[in-house]
Structures are given as C-alpha cells and as structure tokens.
PDB file of C-alpha atoms and ligand atoms in Angstrom:
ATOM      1  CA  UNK A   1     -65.100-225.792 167.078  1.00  0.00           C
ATOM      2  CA  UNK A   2     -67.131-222.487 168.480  1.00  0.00           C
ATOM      3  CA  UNK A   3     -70.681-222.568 167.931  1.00  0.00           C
ATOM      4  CA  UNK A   4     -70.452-218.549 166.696  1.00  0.00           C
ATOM      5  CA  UNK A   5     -67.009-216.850 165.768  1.00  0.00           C
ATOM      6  CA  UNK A   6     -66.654-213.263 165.116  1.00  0.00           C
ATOM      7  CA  UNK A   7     -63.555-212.743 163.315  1.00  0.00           C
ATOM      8  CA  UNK A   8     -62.435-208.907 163.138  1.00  0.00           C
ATOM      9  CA  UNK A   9     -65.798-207.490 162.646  1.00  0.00           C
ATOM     10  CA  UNK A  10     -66.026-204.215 160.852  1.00  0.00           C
ATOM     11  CA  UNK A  11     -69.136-201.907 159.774  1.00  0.00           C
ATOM     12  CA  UNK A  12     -72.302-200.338 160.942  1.00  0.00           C
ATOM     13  CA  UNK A  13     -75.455-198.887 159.467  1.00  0.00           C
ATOM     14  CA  UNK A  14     -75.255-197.293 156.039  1.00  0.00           C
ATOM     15  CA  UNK A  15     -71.568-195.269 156.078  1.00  0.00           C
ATOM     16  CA  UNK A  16     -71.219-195.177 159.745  1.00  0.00           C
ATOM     17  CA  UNK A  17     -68.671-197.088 161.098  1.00  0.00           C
ATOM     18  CA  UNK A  18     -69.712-198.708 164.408  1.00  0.00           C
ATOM     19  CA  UNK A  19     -67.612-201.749 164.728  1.00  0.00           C
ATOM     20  CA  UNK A  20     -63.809-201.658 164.291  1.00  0.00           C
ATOM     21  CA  UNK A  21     -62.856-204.887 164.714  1.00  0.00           C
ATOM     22  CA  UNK A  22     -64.939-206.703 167.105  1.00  0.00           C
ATOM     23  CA  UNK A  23     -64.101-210.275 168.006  1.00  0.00           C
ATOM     24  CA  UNK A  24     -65.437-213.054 169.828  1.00  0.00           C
ATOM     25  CA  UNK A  25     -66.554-216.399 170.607  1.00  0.00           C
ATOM     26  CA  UNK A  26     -69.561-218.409 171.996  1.00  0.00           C
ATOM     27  CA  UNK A  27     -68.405-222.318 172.527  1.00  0.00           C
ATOM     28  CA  UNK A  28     -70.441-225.750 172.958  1.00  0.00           C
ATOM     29  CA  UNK A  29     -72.228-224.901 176.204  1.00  0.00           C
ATOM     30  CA  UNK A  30     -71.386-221.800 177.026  1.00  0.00           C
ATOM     31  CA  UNK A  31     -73.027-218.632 178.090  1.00  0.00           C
ATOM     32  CA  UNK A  32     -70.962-215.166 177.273  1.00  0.00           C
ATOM     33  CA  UNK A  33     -72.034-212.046 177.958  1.00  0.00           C
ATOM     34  CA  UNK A  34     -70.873-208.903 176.322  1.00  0.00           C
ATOM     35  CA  UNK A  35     -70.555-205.440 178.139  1.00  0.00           C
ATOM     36  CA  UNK A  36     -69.555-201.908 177.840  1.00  0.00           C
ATOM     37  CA  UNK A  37     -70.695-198.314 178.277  1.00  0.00           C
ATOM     38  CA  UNK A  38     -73.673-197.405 176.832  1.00  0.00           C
ATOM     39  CA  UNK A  39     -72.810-196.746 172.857  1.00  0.00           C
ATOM     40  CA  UNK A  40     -69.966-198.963 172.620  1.00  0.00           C
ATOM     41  CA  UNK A  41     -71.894-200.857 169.890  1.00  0.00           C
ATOM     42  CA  UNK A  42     -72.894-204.353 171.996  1.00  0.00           C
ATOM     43  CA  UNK A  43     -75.970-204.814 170.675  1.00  0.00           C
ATOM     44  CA  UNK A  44     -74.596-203.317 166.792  1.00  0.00           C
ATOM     45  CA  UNK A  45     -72.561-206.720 167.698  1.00  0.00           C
ATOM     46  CA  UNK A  46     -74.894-208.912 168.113  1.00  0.00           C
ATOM     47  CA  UNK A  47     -77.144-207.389 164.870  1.00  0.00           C
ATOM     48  CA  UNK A  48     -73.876-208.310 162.820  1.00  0.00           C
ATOM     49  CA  UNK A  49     -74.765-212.045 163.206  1.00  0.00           C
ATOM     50  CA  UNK A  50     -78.520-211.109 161.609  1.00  0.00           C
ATOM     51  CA  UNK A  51     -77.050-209.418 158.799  1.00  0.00           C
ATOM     52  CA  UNK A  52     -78.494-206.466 159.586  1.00  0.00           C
ATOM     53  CA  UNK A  53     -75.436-204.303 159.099  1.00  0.00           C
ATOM     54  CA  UNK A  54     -72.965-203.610 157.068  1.00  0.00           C
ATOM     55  CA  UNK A  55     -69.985-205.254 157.030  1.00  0.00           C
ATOM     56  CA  UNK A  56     -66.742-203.882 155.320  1.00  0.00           C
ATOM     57  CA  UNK A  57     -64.879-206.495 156.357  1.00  0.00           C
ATOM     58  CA  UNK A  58     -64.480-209.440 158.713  1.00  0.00           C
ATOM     59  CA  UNK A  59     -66.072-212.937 159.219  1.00  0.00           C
ATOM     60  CA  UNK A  60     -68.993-214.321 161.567  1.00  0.00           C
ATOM     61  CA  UNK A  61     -69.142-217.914 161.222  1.00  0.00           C
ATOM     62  CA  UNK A  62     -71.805-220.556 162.553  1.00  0.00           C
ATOM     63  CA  UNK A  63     -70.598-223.935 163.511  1.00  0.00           C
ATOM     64  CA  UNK A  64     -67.748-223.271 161.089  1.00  0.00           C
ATOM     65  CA  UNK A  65     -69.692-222.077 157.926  1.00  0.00           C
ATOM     66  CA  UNK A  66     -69.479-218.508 157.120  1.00  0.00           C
ATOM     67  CA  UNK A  67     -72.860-216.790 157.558  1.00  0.00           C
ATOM     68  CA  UNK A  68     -71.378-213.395 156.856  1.00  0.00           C
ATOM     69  CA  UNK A  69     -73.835-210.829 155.789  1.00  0.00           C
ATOM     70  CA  UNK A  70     -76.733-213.791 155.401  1.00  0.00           C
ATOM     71  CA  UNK A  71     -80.056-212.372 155.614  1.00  0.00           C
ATOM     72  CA  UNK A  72     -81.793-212.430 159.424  1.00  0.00           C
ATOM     73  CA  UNK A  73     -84.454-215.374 157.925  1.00  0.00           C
ATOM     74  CA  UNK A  74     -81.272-217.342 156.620  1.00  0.00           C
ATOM     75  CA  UNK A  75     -79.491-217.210 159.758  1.00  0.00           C
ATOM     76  CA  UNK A  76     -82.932-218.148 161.794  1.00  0.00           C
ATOM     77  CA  UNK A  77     -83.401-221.361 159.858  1.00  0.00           C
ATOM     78  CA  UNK A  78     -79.747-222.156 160.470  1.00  0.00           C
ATOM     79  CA  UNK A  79     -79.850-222.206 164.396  1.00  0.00           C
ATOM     80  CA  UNK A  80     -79.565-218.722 165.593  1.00  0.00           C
ATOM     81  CA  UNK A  81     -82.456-216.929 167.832  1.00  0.00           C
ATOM     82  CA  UNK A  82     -82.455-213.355 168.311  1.00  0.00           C
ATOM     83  CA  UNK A  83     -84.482-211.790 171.450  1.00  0.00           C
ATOM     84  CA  UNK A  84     -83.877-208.314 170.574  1.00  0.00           C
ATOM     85  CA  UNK A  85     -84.150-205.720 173.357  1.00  0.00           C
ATOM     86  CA  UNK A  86     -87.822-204.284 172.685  1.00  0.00           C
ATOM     87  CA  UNK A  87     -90.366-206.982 172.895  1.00  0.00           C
ATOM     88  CA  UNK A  88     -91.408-209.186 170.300  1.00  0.00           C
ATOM     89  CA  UNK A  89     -93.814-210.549 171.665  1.00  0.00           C
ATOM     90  CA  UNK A  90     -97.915-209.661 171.215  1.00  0.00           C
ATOM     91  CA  UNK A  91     -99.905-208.626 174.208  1.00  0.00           C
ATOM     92  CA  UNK A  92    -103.174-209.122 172.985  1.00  0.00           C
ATOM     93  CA  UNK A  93    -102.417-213.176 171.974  1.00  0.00           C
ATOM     94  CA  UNK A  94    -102.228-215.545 174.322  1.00  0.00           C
ATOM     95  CA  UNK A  95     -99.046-216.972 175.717  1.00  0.00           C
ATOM     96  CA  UNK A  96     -99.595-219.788 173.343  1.00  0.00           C
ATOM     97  CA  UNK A  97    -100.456-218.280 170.492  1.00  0.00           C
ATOM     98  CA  UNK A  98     -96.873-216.349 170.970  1.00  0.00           C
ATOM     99  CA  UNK A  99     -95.026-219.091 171.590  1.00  0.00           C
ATOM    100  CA  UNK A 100     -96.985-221.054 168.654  1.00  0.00           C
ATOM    101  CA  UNK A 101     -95.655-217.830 166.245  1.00  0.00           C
ATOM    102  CA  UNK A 102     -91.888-218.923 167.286  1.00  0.00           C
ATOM    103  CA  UNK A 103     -92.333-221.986 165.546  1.00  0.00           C
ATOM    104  CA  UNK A 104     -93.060-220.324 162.086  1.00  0.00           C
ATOM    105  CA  UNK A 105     -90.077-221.699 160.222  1.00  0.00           C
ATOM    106  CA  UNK A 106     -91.167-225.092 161.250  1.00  0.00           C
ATOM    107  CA  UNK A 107     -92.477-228.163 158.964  1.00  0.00           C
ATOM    108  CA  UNK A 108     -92.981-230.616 161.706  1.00  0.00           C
ATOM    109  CA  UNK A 109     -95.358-230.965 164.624  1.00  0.00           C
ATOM    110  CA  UNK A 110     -94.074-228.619 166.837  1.00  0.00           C
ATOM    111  CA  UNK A 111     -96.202-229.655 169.472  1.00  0.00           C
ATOM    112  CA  UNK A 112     -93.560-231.811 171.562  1.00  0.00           C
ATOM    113  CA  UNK A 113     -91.208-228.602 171.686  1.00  0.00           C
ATOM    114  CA  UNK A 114     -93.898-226.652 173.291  1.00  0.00           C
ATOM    115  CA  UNK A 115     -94.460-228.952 175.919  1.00  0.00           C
ATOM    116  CA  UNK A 116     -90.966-229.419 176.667  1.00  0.00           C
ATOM    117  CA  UNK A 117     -91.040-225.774 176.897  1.00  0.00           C
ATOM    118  CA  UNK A 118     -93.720-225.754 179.501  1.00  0.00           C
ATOM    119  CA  UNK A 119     -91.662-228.167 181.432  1.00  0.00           C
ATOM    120  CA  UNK A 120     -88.623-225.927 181.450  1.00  0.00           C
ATOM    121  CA  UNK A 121     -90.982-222.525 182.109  1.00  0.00           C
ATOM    122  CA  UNK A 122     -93.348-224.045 184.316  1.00  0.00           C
ATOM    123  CA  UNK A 123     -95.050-220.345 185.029  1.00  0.00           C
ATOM    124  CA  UNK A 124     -95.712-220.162 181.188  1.00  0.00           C
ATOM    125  CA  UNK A 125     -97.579-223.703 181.315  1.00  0.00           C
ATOM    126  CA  UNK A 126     -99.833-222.515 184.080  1.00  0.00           C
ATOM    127  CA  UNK A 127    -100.819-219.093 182.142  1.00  0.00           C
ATOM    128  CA  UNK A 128    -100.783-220.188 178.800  1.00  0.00           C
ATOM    129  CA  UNK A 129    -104.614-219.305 178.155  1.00  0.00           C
ATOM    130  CA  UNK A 130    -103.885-215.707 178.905  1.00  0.00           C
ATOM    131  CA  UNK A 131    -103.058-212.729 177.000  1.00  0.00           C
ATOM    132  CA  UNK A 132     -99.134-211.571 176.946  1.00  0.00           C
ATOM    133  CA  UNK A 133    -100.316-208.071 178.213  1.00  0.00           C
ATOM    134  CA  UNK A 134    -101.615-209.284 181.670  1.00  0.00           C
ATOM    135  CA  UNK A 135     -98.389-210.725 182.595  1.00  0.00           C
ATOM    136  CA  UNK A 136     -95.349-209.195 184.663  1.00  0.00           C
ATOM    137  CA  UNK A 137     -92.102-207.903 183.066  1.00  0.00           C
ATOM    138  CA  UNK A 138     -90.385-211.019 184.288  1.00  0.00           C
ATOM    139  CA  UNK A 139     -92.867-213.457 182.646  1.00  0.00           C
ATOM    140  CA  UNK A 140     -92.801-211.088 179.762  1.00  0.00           C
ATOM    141  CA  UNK A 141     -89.090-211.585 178.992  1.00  0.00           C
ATOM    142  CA  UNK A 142     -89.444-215.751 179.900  1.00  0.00           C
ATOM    143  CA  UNK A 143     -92.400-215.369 176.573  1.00  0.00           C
ATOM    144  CA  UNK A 144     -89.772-213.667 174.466  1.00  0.00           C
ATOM    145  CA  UNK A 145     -87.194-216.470 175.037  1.00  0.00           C
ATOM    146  CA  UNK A 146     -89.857-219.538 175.081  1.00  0.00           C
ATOM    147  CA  UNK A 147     -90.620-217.733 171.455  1.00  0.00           C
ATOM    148  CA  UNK A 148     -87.518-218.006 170.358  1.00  0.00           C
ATOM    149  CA  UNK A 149     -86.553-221.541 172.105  1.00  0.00           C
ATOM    150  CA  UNK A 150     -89.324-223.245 169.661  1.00  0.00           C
ATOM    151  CA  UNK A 151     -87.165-223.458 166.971  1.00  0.00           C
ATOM    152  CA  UNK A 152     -84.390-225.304 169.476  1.00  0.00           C
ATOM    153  CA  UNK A 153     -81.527-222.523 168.176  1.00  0.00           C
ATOM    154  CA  UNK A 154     -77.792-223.977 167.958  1.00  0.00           C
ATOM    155  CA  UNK A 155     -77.198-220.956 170.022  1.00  0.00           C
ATOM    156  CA  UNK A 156     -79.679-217.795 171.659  1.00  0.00           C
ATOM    157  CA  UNK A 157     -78.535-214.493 171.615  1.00  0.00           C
ATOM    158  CA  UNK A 158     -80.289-212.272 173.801  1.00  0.00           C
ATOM    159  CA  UNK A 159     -80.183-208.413 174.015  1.00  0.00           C
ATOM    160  CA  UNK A 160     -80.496-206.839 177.326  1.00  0.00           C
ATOM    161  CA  UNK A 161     -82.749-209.182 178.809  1.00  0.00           C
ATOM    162  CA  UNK A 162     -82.906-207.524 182.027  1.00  0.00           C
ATOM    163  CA  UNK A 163     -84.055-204.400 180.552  1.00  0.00           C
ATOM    164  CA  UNK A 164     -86.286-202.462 182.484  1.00  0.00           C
ATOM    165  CA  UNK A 165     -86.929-204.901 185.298  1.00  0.00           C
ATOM    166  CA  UNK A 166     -86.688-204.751 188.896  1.00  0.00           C
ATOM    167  CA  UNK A 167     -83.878-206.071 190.607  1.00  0.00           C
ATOM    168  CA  UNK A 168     -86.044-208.779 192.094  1.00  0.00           C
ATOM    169  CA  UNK A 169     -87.686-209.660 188.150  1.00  0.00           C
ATOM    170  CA  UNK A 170     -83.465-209.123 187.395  1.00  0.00           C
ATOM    171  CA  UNK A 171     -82.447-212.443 189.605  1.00  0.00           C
ATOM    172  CA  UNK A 172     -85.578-214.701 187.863  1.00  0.00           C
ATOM    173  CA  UNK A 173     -84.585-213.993 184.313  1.00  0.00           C
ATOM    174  CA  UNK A 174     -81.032-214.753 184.636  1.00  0.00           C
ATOM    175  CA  UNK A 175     -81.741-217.870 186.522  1.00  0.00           C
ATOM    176  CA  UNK A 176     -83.988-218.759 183.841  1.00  0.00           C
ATOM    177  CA  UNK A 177     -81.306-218.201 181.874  1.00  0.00           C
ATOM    178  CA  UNK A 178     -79.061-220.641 183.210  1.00  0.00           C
ATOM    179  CA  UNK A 179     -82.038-222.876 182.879  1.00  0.00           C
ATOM    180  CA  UNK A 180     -82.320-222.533 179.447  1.00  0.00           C
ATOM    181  CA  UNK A 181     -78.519-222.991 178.921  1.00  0.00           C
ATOM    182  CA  UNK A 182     -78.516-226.006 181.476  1.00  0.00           C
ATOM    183  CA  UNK A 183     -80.668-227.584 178.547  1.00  0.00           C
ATOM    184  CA  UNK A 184     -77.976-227.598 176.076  1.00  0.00           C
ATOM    185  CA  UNK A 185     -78.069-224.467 174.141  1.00  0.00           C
ATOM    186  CA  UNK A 186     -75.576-221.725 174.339  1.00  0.00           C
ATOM    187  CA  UNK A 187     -75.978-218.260 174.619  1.00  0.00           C
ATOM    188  CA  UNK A 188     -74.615-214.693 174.032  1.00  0.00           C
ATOM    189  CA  UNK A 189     -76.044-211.816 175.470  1.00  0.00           C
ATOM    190  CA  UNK A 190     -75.650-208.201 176.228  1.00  0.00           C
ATOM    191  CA  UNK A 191     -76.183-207.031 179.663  1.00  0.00           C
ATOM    192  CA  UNK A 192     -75.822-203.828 181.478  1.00  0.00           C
ATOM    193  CA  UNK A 193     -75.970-205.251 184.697  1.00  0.00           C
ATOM    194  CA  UNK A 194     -72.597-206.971 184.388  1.00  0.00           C
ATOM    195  CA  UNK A 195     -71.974-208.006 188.237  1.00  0.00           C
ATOM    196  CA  UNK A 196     -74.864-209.989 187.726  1.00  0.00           C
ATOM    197  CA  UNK A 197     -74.305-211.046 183.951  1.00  0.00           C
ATOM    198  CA  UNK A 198     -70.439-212.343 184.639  1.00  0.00           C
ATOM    199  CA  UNK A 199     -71.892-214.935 188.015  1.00  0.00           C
ATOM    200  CA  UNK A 200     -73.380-216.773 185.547  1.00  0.00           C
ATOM    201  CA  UNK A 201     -71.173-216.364 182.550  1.00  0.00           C
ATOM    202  CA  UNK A 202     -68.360-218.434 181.103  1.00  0.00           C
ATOM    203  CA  UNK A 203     -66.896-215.650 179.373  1.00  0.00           C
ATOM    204  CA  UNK A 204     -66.852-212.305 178.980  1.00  0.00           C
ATOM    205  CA  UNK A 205     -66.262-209.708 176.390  1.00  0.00           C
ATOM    206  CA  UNK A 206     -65.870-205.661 177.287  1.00  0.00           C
ATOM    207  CA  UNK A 207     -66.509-203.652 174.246  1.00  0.00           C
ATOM    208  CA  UNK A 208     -65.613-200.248 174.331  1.00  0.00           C
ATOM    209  CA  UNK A 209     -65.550-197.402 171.290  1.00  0.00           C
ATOM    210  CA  UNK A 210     -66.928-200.393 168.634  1.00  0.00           C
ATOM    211  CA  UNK A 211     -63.362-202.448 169.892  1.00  0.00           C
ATOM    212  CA  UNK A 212     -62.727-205.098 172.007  1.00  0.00           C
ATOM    213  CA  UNK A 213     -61.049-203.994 175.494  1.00  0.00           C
ATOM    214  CA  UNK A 214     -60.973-206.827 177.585  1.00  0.00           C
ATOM    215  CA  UNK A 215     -61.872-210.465 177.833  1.00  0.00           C
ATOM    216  CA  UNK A 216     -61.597-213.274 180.055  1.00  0.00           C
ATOM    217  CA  UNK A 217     -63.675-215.730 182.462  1.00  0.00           C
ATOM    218  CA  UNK A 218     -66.854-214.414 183.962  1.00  0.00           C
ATOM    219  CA  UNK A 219     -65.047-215.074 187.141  1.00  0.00           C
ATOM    220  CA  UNK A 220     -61.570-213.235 186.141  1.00  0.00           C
ATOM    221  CA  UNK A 221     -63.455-209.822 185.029  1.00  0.00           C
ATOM    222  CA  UNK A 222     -65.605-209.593 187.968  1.00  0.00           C
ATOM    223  CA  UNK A 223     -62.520-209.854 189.902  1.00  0.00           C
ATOM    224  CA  UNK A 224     -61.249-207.077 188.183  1.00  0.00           C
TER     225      UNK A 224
HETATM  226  P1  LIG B   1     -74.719-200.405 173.041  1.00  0.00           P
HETATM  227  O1  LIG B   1     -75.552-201.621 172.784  1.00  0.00           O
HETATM  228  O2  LIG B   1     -73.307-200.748 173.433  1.00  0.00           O
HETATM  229  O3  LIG B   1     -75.346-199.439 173.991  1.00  0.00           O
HETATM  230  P2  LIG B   1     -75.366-199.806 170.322  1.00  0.00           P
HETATM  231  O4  LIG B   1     -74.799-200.943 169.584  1.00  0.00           O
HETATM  232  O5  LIG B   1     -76.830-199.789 170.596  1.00  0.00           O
HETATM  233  O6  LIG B   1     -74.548-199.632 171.681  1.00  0.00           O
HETATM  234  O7  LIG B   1     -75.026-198.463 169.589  1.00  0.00           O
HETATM  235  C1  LIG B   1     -73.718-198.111 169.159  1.00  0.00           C
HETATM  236  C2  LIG B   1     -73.795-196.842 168.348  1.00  0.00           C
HETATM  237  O8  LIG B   1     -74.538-197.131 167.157  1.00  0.00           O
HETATM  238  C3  LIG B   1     -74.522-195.701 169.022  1.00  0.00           C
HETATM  239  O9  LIG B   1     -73.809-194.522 168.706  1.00  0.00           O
HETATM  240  C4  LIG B   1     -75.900-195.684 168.380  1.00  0.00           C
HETATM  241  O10 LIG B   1     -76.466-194.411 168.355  1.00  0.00           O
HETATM  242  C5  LIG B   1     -75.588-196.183 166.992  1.00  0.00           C
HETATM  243  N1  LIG B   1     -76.749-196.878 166.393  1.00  0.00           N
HETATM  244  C6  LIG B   1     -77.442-197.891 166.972  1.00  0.00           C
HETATM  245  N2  LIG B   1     -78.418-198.306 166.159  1.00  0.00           N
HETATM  246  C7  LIG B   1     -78.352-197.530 165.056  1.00  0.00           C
HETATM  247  C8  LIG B   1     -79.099-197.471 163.845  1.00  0.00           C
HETATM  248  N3  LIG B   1     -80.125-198.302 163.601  1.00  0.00           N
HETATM  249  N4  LIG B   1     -78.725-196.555 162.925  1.00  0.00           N
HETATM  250  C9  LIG B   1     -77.694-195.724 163.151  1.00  0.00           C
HETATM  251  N5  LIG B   1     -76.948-195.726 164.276  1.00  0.00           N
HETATM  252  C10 LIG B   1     -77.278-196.615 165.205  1.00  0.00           C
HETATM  253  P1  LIG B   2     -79.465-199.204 173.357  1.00  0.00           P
HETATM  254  O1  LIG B   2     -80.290-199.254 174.600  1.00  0.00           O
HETATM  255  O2  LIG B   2     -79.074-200.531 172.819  1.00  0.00           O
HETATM  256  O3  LIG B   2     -78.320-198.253 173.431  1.00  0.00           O
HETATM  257  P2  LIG B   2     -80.776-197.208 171.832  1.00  0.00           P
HETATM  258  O4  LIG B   2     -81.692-196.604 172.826  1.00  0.00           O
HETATM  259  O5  LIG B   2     -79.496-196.565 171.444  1.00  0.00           O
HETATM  260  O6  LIG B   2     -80.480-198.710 172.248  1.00  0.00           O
HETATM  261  O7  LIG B   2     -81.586-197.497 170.500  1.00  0.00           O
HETATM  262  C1  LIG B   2     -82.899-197.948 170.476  1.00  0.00           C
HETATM  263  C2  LIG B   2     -83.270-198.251 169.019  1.00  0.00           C
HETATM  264  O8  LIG B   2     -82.974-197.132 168.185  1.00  0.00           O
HETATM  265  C3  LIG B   2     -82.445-199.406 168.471  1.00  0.00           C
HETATM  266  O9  LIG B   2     -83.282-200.220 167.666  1.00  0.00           O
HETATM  267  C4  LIG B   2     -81.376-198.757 167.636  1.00  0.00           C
HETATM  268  O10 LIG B   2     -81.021-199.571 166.533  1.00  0.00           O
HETATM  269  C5  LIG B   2     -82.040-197.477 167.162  1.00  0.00           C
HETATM  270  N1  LIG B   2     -81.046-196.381 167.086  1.00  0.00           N
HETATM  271  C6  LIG B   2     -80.157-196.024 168.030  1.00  0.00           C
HETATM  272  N2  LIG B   2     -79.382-195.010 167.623  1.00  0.00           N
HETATM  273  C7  LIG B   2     -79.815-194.697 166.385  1.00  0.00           C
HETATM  274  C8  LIG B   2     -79.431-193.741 165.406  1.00  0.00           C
HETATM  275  N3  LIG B   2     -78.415-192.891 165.615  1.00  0.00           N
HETATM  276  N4  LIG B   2     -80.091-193.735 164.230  1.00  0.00           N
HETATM  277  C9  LIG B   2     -81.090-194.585 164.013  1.00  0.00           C
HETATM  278  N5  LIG B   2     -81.506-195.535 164.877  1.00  0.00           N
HETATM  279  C10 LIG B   2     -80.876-195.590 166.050  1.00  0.00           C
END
C-alpha cells in the first residue's frame, strides 16, 4: 500500500481551478520529486494534502485512509510534515528552541527524538545554543526539516528545499535529504532543480498546466 495516494486531484483556491486531475504516489521508502515550469501548480499539489485547497473532486489518501480535505493540524497529527517553501523557522530562537516547537503536537518526552536528531544532523548538535538567524542558508533549511522530523512523520513533504541556495548549499541539502530518507521516512518534494532532484529520486512526476505530463523512475526522466 502507498504511504500518500493522490487520486485525480481537482481544485484550487476559492473558484480558481488549479489542479485538473493531478495524480500520484509516494511508496514505503521512497523519495519522489515533483517538477514542472514555474506555475504548473507543484506546490498547489502538495497544499492539497494540508487541506488547504479546495477540492471539487478527487481523493488523497494516507496509508489507505482518506484524508481528503482534513484540516492541516489533522493531517500533522496523522504523520504528514510540511516544510513549506518560505521558512518556518524563528531566527531569533535558538536552534533548539526551533526544533523543541516541532514537537508541539507531542504528549511524550520528546527528548530522545531530539537527540536522535542531533545524531542524524550532526552540524545542528554542535550549534544548538545559537540563534536560527546566525546560521547559513544550508543549515537554515537542515532547521526547517529537523523541525518537522520531531514528530517522526509517516512521510515529509518538502517544498523547494533548495530554494535560494547556492549550488554548493544545493548538493548538502539534498544529501541530507537522502539522509533523512535513509532513516526510514519517505518523502515528496518539489524541486526546480530537477537534474539534481531525479539522482536521488525514486520517482518522478512532471506536472504541467495543473495535469500530470509525465512520470517514471528518477533515472528514466533524467534520461529523457
Ligand atoms: P508551481 O509550484 O508549479 O510554481 P504553484 O502551485 O505555486 O506553481 O502555482 C500554480 C498557480 O496557482 C499559479 O498560477 C499561482 O499564481 C496560483 N496560486 C498559487 N498560490 C495561490 C494562492 N494562494 N491563491 C491564488 N492563486 C494561487
Ligand atoms: P512559487 O515559487 O511556488 O511559484 P509564488 O512566488 O507563486 O510561489 O508564490 C509565493 C506565495 O504567494 C505562495 O504562498 C503562494 O501561495 C502565494 N500566491 C501565489 N500566487 C498567488 C495569487 N495569484 N494569489 C494569492 N496568493 C498567491
């Protein structure tokens, strides 16, 4: 069974159509990116799963259970994390006190997590005691996932995480990506810089005009 299915998606924001039947699928282990031109609604896409459109029709389902139009806190406490393309996190707290915020919907001690977390973002461990706004764009980006990796997601979905950086900050965040997925969770993400994107990606959807144009291995649509 896929981790997150998108079955036909239709809608947008208020009466604007967006999506017209998007389509796609993130299984057990996997990391797919989405890409496109610029407007061809990736990252409307990846809203749908937050409820945070409108949908006239279609299905997005969770581990098989239909989370369609669930609001964004209902789908965070069942297993999806959303690193949304401007920053969440704050500069002025520390990188602790950031990461400490992604464990909000937690009742347990959620001390463990963060130390695993250190151990997986060793840079993170080392500057915990300062503040967010000192740090590169690189380290920025590895805060924003750490955040959302407290709440150990069923799947991460990450909006242009590359956003902005240099190609040389580029190469660290998507090998930290494959870190994070090399831990067990999955993840869907949109990405302009596809060359780079499909290396490390299972699968890969190309949007284009709110539809689905092409998909196939991350291998098969660099090739093409
Ligand atoms: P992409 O991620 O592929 O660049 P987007 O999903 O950001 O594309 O945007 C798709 C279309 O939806 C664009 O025409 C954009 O202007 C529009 N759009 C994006 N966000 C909103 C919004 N909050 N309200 C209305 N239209 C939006
Ligand atoms: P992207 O880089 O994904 O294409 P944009 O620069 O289009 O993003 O949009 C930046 C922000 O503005 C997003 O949060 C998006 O939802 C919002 N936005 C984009 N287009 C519109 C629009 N036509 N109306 C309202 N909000 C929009």
């Amino acid at each position: 069974m896929s981790v997150l299915e998108l079955d036909a998606v239709v809608g947008g924001y208020g009466d604007t159509q967006i999506l017209h039947g998007v389509s796609m699928k993130v299984d057990p282990g996997e990391i797919v990116v989405i890409i496109g031109p610029n407007g061809a609604g990736k990252s409307t896409a990846m809203k749908a799963v937050f409820g945070l459109l409108n949908l006239s029709s279609g299905k997005v389902s969770l581990d098989g259970e239909d989370i369609t139009n669930m609001p964004p806190e209902q789908v965070v406490r069942h297993g999806v994390c959303y690193v949304p393309q401007t920053s969440n996190i704050f500069p002025s707290l520390t990188v602790e006190e950031n990461l400490e915020m992604g464990a909000f919907v937690r009742e347990d001690d959620f001390q463990p997590r963060l130390r695993e977390l250190y151990e997986v973002f060793p840079p993170l461990a080392e500057k915990r005691r300062q503040t967010a706004g000192t740090l590169s764009g690189g380290q920025r980006q590895m805060v924003a996932m750490a955040k959302a990796m407290m709440l150990e997601p069923k799947i991460l979905l990450l909006d242009e995480p590359t956003a902005g950086l240099s190609p040389k900050y580029r190469g660290e965040i998507f090998s930290i990506v494959k870190t994070v997925n090399a831990t067990g969770t999955p993840i869907l993400m949109v990405e302009q810089n596809a060359k780079q994107a499909l290396k490390i990606a299972n699968r890969g959807y190309v949007l284009v005009d709110g539809k689905n144009k092409f998909e196939g291995s991350g291998q098969s649509l660099l090739d093409d």
